[in-house]
Short mmCIF file of C-alpha atoms and ligand atoms in Angstrom, two decimals:
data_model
loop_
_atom_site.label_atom_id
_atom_site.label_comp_id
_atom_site.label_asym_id
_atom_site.label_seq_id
_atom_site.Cartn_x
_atom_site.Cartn_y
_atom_site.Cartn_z
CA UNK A 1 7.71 13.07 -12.16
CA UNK A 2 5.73 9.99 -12.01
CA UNK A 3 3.13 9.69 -9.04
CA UNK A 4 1.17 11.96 -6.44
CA UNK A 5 0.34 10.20 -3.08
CA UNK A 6 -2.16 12.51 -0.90
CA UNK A 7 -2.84 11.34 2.28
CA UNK A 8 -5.98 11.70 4.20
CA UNK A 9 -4.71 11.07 8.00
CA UNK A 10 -8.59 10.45 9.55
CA UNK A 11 -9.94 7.09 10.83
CA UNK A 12 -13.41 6.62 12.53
CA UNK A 13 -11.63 3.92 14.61
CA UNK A 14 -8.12 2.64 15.27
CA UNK A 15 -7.56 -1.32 14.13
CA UNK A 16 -5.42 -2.95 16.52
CA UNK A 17 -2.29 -3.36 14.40
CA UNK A 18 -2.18 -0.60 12.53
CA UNK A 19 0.57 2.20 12.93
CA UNK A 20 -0.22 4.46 9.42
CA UNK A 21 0.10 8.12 10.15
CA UNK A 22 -3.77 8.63 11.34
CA UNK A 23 -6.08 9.91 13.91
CA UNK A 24 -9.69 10.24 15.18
CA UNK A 25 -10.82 13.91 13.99
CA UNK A 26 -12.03 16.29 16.88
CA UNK A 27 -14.59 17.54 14.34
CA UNK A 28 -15.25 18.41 11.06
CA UNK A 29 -13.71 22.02 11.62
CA UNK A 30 -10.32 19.83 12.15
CA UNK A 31 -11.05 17.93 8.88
CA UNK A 32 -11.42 21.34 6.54
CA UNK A 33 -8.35 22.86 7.90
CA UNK A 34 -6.36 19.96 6.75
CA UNK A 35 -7.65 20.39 3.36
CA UNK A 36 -7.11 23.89 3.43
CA UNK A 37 -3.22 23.08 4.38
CA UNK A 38 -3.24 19.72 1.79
CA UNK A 39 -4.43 22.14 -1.06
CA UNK A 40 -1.69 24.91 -0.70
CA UNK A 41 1.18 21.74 -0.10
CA UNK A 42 0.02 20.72 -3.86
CA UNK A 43 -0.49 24.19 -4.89
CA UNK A 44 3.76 24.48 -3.93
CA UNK A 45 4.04 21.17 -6.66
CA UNK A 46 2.37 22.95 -9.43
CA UNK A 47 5.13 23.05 -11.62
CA UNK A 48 5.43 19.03 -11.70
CA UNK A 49 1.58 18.26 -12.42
CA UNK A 50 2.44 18.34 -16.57
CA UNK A 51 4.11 15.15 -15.79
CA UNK A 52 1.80 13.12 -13.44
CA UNK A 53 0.58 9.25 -14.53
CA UNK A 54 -0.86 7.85 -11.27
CA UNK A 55 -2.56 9.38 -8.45
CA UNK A 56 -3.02 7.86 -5.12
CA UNK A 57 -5.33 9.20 -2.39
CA UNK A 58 -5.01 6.78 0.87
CA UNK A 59 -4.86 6.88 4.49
CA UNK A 60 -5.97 6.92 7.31
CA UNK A 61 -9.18 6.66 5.61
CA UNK A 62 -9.97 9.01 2.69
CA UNK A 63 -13.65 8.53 2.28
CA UNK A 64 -13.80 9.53 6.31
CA UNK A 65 -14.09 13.30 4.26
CA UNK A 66 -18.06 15.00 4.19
CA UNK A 67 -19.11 14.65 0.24
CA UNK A 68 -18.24 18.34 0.09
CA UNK A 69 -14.62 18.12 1.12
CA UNK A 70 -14.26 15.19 -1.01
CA UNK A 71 -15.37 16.93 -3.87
CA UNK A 72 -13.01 19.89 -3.11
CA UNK A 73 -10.05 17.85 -3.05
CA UNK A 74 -11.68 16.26 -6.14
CA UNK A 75 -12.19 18.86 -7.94
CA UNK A 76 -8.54 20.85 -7.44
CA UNK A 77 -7.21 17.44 -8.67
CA UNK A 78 -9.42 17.02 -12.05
CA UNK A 79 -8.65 21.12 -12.25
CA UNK A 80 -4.82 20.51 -12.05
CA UNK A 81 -4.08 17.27 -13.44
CA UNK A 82 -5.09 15.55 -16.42
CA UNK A 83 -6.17 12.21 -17.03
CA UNK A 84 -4.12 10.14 -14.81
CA UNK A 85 -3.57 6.98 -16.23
CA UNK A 86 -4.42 4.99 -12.53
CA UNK A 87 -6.86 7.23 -10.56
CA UNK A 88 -6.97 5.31 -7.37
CA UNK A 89 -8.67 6.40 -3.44
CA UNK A 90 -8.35 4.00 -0.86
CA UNK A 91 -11.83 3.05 1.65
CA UNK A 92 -12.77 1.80 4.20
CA UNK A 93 -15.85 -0.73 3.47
CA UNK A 94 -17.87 0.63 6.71
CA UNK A 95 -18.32 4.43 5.64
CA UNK A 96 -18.91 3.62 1.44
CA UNK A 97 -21.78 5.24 0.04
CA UNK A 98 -23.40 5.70 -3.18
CA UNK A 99 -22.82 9.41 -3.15
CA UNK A 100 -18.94 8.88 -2.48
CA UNK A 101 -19.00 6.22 -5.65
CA UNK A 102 -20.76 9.16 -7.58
CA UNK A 103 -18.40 11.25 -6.96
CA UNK A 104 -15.29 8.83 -7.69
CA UNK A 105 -17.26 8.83 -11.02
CA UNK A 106 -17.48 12.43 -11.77
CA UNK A 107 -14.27 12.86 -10.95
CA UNK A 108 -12.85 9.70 -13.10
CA UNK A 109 -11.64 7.56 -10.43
CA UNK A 110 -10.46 4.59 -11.78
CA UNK A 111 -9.56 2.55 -9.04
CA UNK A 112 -10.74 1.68 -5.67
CA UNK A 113 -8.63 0.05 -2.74
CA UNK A 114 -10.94 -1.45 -0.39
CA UNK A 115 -9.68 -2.35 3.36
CA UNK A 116 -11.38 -5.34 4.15
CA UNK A 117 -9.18 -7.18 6.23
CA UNK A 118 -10.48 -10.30 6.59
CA UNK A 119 -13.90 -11.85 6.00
CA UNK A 120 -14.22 -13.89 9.69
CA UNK A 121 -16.74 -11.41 11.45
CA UNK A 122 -15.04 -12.87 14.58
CA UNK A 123 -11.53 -11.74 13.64
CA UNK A 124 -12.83 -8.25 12.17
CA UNK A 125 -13.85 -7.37 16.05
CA UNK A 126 -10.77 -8.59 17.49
CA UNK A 127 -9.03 -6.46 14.81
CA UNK A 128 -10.97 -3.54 15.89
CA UNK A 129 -12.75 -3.01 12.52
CA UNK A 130 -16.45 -2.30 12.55
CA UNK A 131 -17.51 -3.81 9.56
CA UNK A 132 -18.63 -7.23 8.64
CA UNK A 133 -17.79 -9.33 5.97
CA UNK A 134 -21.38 -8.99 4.47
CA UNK A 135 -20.09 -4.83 4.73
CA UNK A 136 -17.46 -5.49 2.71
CA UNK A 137 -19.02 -7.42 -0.18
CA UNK A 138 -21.94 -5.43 -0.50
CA UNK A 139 -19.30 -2.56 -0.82
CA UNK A 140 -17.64 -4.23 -3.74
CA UNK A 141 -20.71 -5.54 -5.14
CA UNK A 142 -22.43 -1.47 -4.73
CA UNK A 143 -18.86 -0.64 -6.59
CA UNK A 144 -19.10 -2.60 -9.83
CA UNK A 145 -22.45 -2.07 -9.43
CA UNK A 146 -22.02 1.22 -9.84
CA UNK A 147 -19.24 1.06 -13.08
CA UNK A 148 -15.92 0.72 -10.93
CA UNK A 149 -14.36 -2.20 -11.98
CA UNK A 150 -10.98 -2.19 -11.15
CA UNK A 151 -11.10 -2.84 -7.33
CA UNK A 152 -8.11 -3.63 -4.87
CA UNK A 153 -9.06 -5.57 -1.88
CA UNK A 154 -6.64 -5.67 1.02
CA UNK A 155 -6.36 -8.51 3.23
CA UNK A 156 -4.06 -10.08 6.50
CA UNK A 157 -2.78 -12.71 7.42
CA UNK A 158 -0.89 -14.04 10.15
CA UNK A 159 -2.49 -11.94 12.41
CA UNK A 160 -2.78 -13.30 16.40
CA UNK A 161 -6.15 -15.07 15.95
CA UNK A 162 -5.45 -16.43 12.14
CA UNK A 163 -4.92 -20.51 11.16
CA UNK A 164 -4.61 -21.66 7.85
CA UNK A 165 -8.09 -23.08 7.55
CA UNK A 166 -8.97 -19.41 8.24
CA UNK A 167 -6.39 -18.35 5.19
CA UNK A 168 -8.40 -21.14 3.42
CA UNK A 169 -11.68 -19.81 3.62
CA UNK A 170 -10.78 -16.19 2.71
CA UNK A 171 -8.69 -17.03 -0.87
CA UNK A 172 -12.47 -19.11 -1.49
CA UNK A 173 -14.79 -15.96 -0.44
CA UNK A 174 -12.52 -13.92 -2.30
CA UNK A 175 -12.33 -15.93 -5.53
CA UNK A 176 -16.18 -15.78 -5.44
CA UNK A 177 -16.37 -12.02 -5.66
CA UNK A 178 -13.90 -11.86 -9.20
CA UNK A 179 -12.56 -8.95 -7.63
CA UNK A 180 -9.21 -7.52 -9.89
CA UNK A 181 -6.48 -7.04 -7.57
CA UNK A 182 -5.57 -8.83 -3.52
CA UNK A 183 -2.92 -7.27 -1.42
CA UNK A 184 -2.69 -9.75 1.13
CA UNK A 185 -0.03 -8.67 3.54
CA UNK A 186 1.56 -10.33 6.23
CA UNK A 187 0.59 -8.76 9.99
CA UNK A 188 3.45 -6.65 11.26
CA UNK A 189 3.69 -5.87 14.66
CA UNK A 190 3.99 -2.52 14.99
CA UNK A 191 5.39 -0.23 17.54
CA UNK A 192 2.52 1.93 19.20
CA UNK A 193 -0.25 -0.04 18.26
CA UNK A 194 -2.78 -1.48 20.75
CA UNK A 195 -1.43 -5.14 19.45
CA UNK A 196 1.91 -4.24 20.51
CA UNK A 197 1.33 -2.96 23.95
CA UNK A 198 -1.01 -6.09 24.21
CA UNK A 199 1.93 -8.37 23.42
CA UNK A 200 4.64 -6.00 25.76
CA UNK A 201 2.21 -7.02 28.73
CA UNK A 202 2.40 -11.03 27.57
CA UNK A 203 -1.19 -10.49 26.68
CA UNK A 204 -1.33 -11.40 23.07
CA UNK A 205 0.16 -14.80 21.21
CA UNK A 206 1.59 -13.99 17.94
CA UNK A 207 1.64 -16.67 15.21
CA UNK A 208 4.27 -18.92 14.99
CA UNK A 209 6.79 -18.11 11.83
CA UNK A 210 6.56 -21.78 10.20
CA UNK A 211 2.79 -21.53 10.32
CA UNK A 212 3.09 -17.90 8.82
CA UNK A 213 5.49 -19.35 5.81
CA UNK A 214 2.89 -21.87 5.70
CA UNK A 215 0.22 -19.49 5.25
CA UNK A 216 1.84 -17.24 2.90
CA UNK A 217 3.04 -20.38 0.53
CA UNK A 218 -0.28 -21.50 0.83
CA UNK A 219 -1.48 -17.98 -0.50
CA UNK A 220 0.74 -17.64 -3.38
CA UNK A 221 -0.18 -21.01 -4.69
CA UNK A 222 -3.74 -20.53 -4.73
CA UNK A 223 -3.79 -17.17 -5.97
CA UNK A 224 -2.03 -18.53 -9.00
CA UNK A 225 -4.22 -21.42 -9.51
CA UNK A 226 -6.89 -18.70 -9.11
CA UNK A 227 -5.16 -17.08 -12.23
CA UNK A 228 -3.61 -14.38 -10.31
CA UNK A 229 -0.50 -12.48 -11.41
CA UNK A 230 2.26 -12.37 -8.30
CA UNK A 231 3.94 -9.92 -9.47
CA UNK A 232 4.93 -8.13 -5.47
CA UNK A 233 5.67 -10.22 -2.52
CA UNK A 234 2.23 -9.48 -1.40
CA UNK A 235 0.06 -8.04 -4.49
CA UNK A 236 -1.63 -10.53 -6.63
CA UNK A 237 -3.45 -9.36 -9.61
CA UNK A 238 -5.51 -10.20 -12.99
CA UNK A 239 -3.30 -9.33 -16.08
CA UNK A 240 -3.02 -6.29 -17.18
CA UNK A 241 -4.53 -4.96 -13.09
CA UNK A 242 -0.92 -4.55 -11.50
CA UNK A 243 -1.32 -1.36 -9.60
CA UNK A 244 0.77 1.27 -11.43
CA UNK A 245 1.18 3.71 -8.77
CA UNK A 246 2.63 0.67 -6.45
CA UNK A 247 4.89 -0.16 -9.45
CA UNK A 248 6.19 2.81 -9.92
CA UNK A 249 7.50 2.57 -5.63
CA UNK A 250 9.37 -0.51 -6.63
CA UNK A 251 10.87 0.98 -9.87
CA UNK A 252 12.26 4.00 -7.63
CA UNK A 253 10.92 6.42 -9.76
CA UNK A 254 9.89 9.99 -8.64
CA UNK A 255 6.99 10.41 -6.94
CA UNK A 256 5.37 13.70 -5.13
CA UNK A 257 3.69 12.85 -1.33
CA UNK A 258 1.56 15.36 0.24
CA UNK A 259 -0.27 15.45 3.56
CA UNK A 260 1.12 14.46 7.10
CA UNK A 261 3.02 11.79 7.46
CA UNK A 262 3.20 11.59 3.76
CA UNK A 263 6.90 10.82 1.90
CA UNK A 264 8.29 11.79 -1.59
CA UNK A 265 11.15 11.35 -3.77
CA UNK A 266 12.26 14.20 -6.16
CA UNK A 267 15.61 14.78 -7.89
CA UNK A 268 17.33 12.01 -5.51
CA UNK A 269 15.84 13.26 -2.68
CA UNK A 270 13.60 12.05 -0.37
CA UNK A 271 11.36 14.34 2.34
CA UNK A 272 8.92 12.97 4.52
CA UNK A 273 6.35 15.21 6.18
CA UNK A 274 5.89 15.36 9.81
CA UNK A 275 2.94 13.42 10.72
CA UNK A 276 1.93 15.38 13.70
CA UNK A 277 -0.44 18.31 11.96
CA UNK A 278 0.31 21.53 13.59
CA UNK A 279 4.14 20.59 12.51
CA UNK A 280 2.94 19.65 9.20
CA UNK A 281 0.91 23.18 8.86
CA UNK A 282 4.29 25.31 9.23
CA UNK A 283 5.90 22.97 6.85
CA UNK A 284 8.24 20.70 8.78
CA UNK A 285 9.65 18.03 7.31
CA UNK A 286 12.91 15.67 7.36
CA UNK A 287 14.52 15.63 4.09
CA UNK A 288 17.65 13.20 3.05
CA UNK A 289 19.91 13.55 0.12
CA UNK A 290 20.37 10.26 -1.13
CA UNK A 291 24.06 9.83 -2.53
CA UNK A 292 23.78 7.23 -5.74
CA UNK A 293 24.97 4.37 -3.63
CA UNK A 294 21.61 4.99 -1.19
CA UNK A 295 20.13 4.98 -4.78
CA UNK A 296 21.24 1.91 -5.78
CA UNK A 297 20.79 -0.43 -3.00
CA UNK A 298 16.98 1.09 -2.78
CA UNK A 299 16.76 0.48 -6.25
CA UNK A 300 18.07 -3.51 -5.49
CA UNK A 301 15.60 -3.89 -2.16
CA UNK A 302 12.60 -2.57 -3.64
CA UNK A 303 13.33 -4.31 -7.26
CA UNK A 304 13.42 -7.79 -5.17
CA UNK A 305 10.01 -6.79 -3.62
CA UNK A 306 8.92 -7.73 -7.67
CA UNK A 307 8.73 -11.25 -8.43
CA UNK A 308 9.92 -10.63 -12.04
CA UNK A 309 13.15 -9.01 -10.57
CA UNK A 310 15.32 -6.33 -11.37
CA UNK A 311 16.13 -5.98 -15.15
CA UNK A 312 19.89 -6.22 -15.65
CA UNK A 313 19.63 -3.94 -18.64
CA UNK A 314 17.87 -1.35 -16.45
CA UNK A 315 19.94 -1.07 -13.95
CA UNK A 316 23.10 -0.56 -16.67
CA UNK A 317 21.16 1.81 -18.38
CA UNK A 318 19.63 4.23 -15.60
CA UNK A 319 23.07 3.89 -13.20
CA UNK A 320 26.11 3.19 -16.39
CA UNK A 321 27.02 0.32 -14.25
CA UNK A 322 26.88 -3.25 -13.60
CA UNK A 323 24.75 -4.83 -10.71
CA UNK A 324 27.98 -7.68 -10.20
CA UNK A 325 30.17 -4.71 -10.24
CA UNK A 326 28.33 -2.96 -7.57
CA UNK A 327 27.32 -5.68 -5.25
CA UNK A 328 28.43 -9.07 -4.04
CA UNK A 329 26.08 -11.29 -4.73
CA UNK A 330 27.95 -14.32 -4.51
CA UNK A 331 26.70 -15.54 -1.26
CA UNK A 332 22.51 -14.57 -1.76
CA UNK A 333 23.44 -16.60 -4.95
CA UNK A 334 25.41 -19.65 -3.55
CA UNK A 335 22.37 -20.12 -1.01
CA UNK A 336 19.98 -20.52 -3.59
CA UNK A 337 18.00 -17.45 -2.38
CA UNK A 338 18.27 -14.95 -6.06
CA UNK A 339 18.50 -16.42 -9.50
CA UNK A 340 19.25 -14.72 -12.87
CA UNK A 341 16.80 -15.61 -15.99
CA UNK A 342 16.47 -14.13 -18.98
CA UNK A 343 18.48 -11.42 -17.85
CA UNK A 344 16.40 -10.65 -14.83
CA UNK A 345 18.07 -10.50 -11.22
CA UNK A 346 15.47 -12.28 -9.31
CA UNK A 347 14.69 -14.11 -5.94
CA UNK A 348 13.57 -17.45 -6.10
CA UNK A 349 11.31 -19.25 -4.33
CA UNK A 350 13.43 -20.01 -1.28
CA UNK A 351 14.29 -16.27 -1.30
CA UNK A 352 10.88 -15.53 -1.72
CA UNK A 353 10.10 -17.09 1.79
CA UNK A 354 13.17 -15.49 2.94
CA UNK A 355 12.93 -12.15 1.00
CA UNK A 356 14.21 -10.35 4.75
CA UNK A 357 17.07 -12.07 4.88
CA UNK A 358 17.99 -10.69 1.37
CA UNK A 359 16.67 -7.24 2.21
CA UNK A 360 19.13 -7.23 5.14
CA UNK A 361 22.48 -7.58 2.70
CA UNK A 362 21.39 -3.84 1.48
CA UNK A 363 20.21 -2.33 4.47
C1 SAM B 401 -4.55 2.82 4.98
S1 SAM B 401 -5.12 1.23 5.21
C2 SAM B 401 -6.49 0.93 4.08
C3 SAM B 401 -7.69 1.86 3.98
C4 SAM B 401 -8.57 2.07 5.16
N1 SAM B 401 -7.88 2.86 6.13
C5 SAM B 401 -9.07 0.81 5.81
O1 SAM B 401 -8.38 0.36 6.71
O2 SAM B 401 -10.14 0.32 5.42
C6 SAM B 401 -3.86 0.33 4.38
C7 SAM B 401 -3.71 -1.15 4.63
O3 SAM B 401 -2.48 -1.44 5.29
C8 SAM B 401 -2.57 -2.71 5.86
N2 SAM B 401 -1.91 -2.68 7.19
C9 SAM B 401 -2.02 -1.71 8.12
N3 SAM B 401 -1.26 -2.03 9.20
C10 SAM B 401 -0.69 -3.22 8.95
C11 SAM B 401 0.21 -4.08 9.68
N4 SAM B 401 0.61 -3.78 10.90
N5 SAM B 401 0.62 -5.23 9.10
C12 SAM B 401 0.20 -5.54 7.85
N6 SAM B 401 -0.66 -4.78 7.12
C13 SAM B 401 -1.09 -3.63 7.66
C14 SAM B 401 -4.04 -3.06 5.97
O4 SAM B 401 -4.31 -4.15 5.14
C15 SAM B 401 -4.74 -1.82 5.49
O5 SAM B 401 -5.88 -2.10 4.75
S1 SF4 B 402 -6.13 0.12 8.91
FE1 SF4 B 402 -7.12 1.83 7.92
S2 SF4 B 402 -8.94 2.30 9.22
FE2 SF4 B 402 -7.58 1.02 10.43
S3 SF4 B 402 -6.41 2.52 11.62
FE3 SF4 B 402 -5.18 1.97 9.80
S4 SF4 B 402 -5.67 3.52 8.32
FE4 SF4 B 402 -7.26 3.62 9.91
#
């Protein structure tokens, strides 16, 4: 066993595009039962703790919790699993305080993920998000302040009100701050999200998909004259700052997920828990035996979500087969969209741009 996700399912607000397993609590009441439930679901994983090397508490928003709950989750985890080698919690700019960073500290938190969006103060409304960009640097600023270095900033582009000048101006505010690690994802338009019922009722322009490519070429290229690793199609990071919990997703190694809504992988299977919480109190989930074919094309989707690739020696050694012999690759090949080098099974640039197109021969 590699990772633990937790999931905190609380927001003080909805964003517009966002469709993560997550509600506005009724109260605080609502907020310590959940804990109550999350702390018995990882009291059931016990026997897998020995072997954990990243932990990841995100959202919904996890420092939405009072300092004491925090610290009660906190505190089971430092209790029950030791020294993590990537401690990270995800936050939302807005509700940081110096208390919450205090206790990140005492609990050895090693790695915030901050959700800042964007840093137009224009955009951040139409986005629904209540902070401003002066929020969110003063956040990141009160972090390293405060001894956290290793900080994860997530950004997005291509949303409805986004140009490239826009794009532009956010790689330069965000090159200023020398912050570790960018996840700058491309805006999805989600089903049940206040963007998508906007867009149903011809109420909302979404951004054209050359101008998107545009952007997100645009993106890569600066980041790496920034001296940013790609290393995911949409995390960028110093050397040696890759986020190991993410990597360990892509490698399709075990991981435990707890909380509703939250997903896992164990012994070939995968369970996800149902998001709704009275469901996820009694326990239901939906649980699917993966056969080793569903093994290996995961293993081929989410190894092409790495820019270094899929190691051809890997996949012999952890499935006793070949990739060729297993899939056709001929045609992803013949249209210039993967590339082998130095024994790695990559995309290239093309493919890159048109990394769904190669998803879709796996699916
Ligand atoms: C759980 S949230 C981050 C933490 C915190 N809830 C916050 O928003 O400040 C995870 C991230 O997913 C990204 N995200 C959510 N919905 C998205 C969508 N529809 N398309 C692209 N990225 C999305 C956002 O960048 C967001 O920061
Ligand atoms: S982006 Fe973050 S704060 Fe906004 S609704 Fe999603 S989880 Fe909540």
């Amino acid at each position: 066993m590699r990772g633990l996700y937790i999931h905190i399912p609380f927001c003080k607000h909805i964003c517009s595009y966002c469709d993560f397993p997550k509600r506005i609590a009724k109260n605080n009441e609502q907020i310590e039962t959940y804990i109550d439930y999350l702390l018995k679901e990882l009291d059931s994983y016990k026997n897998y703790f020995n072997d954990i090397k990243t932990v990841y508490i995100g959202g919904g928003t996890p420092n939405m919790l009072s300092d004491e709950l925090l610290e009660k989750l906190l505190s089971y985890i430092a209790n029950n699993i030791s020294n993590p080698i990537e401690y990270t919690i995800e936050c939302n700019p807005e509700l940081l305080t110096e208390k919450q960073i205090s206790l990140f500290l005492k609990y050895k938190i090693n790695r915030v993920s901050l959700g800042v969006e964007s840093f137009n103060n224009e955009d951040l409304k139409k986005l629904n998000r209540y902070h401003s960009k002066e929020d969110a640097i003063k956040a990141i600023y009160l972090l390293k302040e405060k001894g956290i270095s290793n900080i994860n900033i997530d950004l997005i582009f291509a949303h409805p009100f986004d140009n490239i000048e826009k794009v532009r101006e956010n790689l330069e505010i965000f090159k200023s701050l020398d912050v570790k690690h960018l996840s700058y994802y491309s805006m999805i338009l989600e089903d049940k999200t206040v963007f998508k019922h906007l867009y149903n009722q011809n109420k909302l322009t979404l951004i054209d998909e050359d101008i998107s490519a545009q952007m997100y070429e645009e993106i890569i290229d600066t980041l790496i004259s920034f001296g940013y690793h790609h290393y995911e199609t949409s995390n960028f990071a110093r050397y040696g700052f890759e986020s190991q919990h993410n990597l360990l997703y892509w490698q399709e190694e075990e991981y435990i997920g707890v909380g509703a809504g939250a997903a896992g992988f164990i012994n070939g299977t995968r369970y996800t828990n149902s998001p709704i919480l009275n469901k996820y109190y009694k326990g239901c989930k939906e649980v699917e035996v993966l056969t080793i074919e569903d093994i290996k094309k995961e293993y081929m989707m989410l190894g092409f979500r790495k820019i270094d690739g899929i190691s051809l020696s890997d996949y012999k050694a952890r499935f006793n087969s070949e990739v060729f012999y297993d899939f056709s690759l001929n045609k992803l090949l013949t249209e210039d969209l993967i590339e082998i080098s130095n024994g790695m099974l990559k995309l290239t640039t093309k493919g890159i741009m048109l990394a769904n197109e190669v998803f879709m021969e796996f699916i």
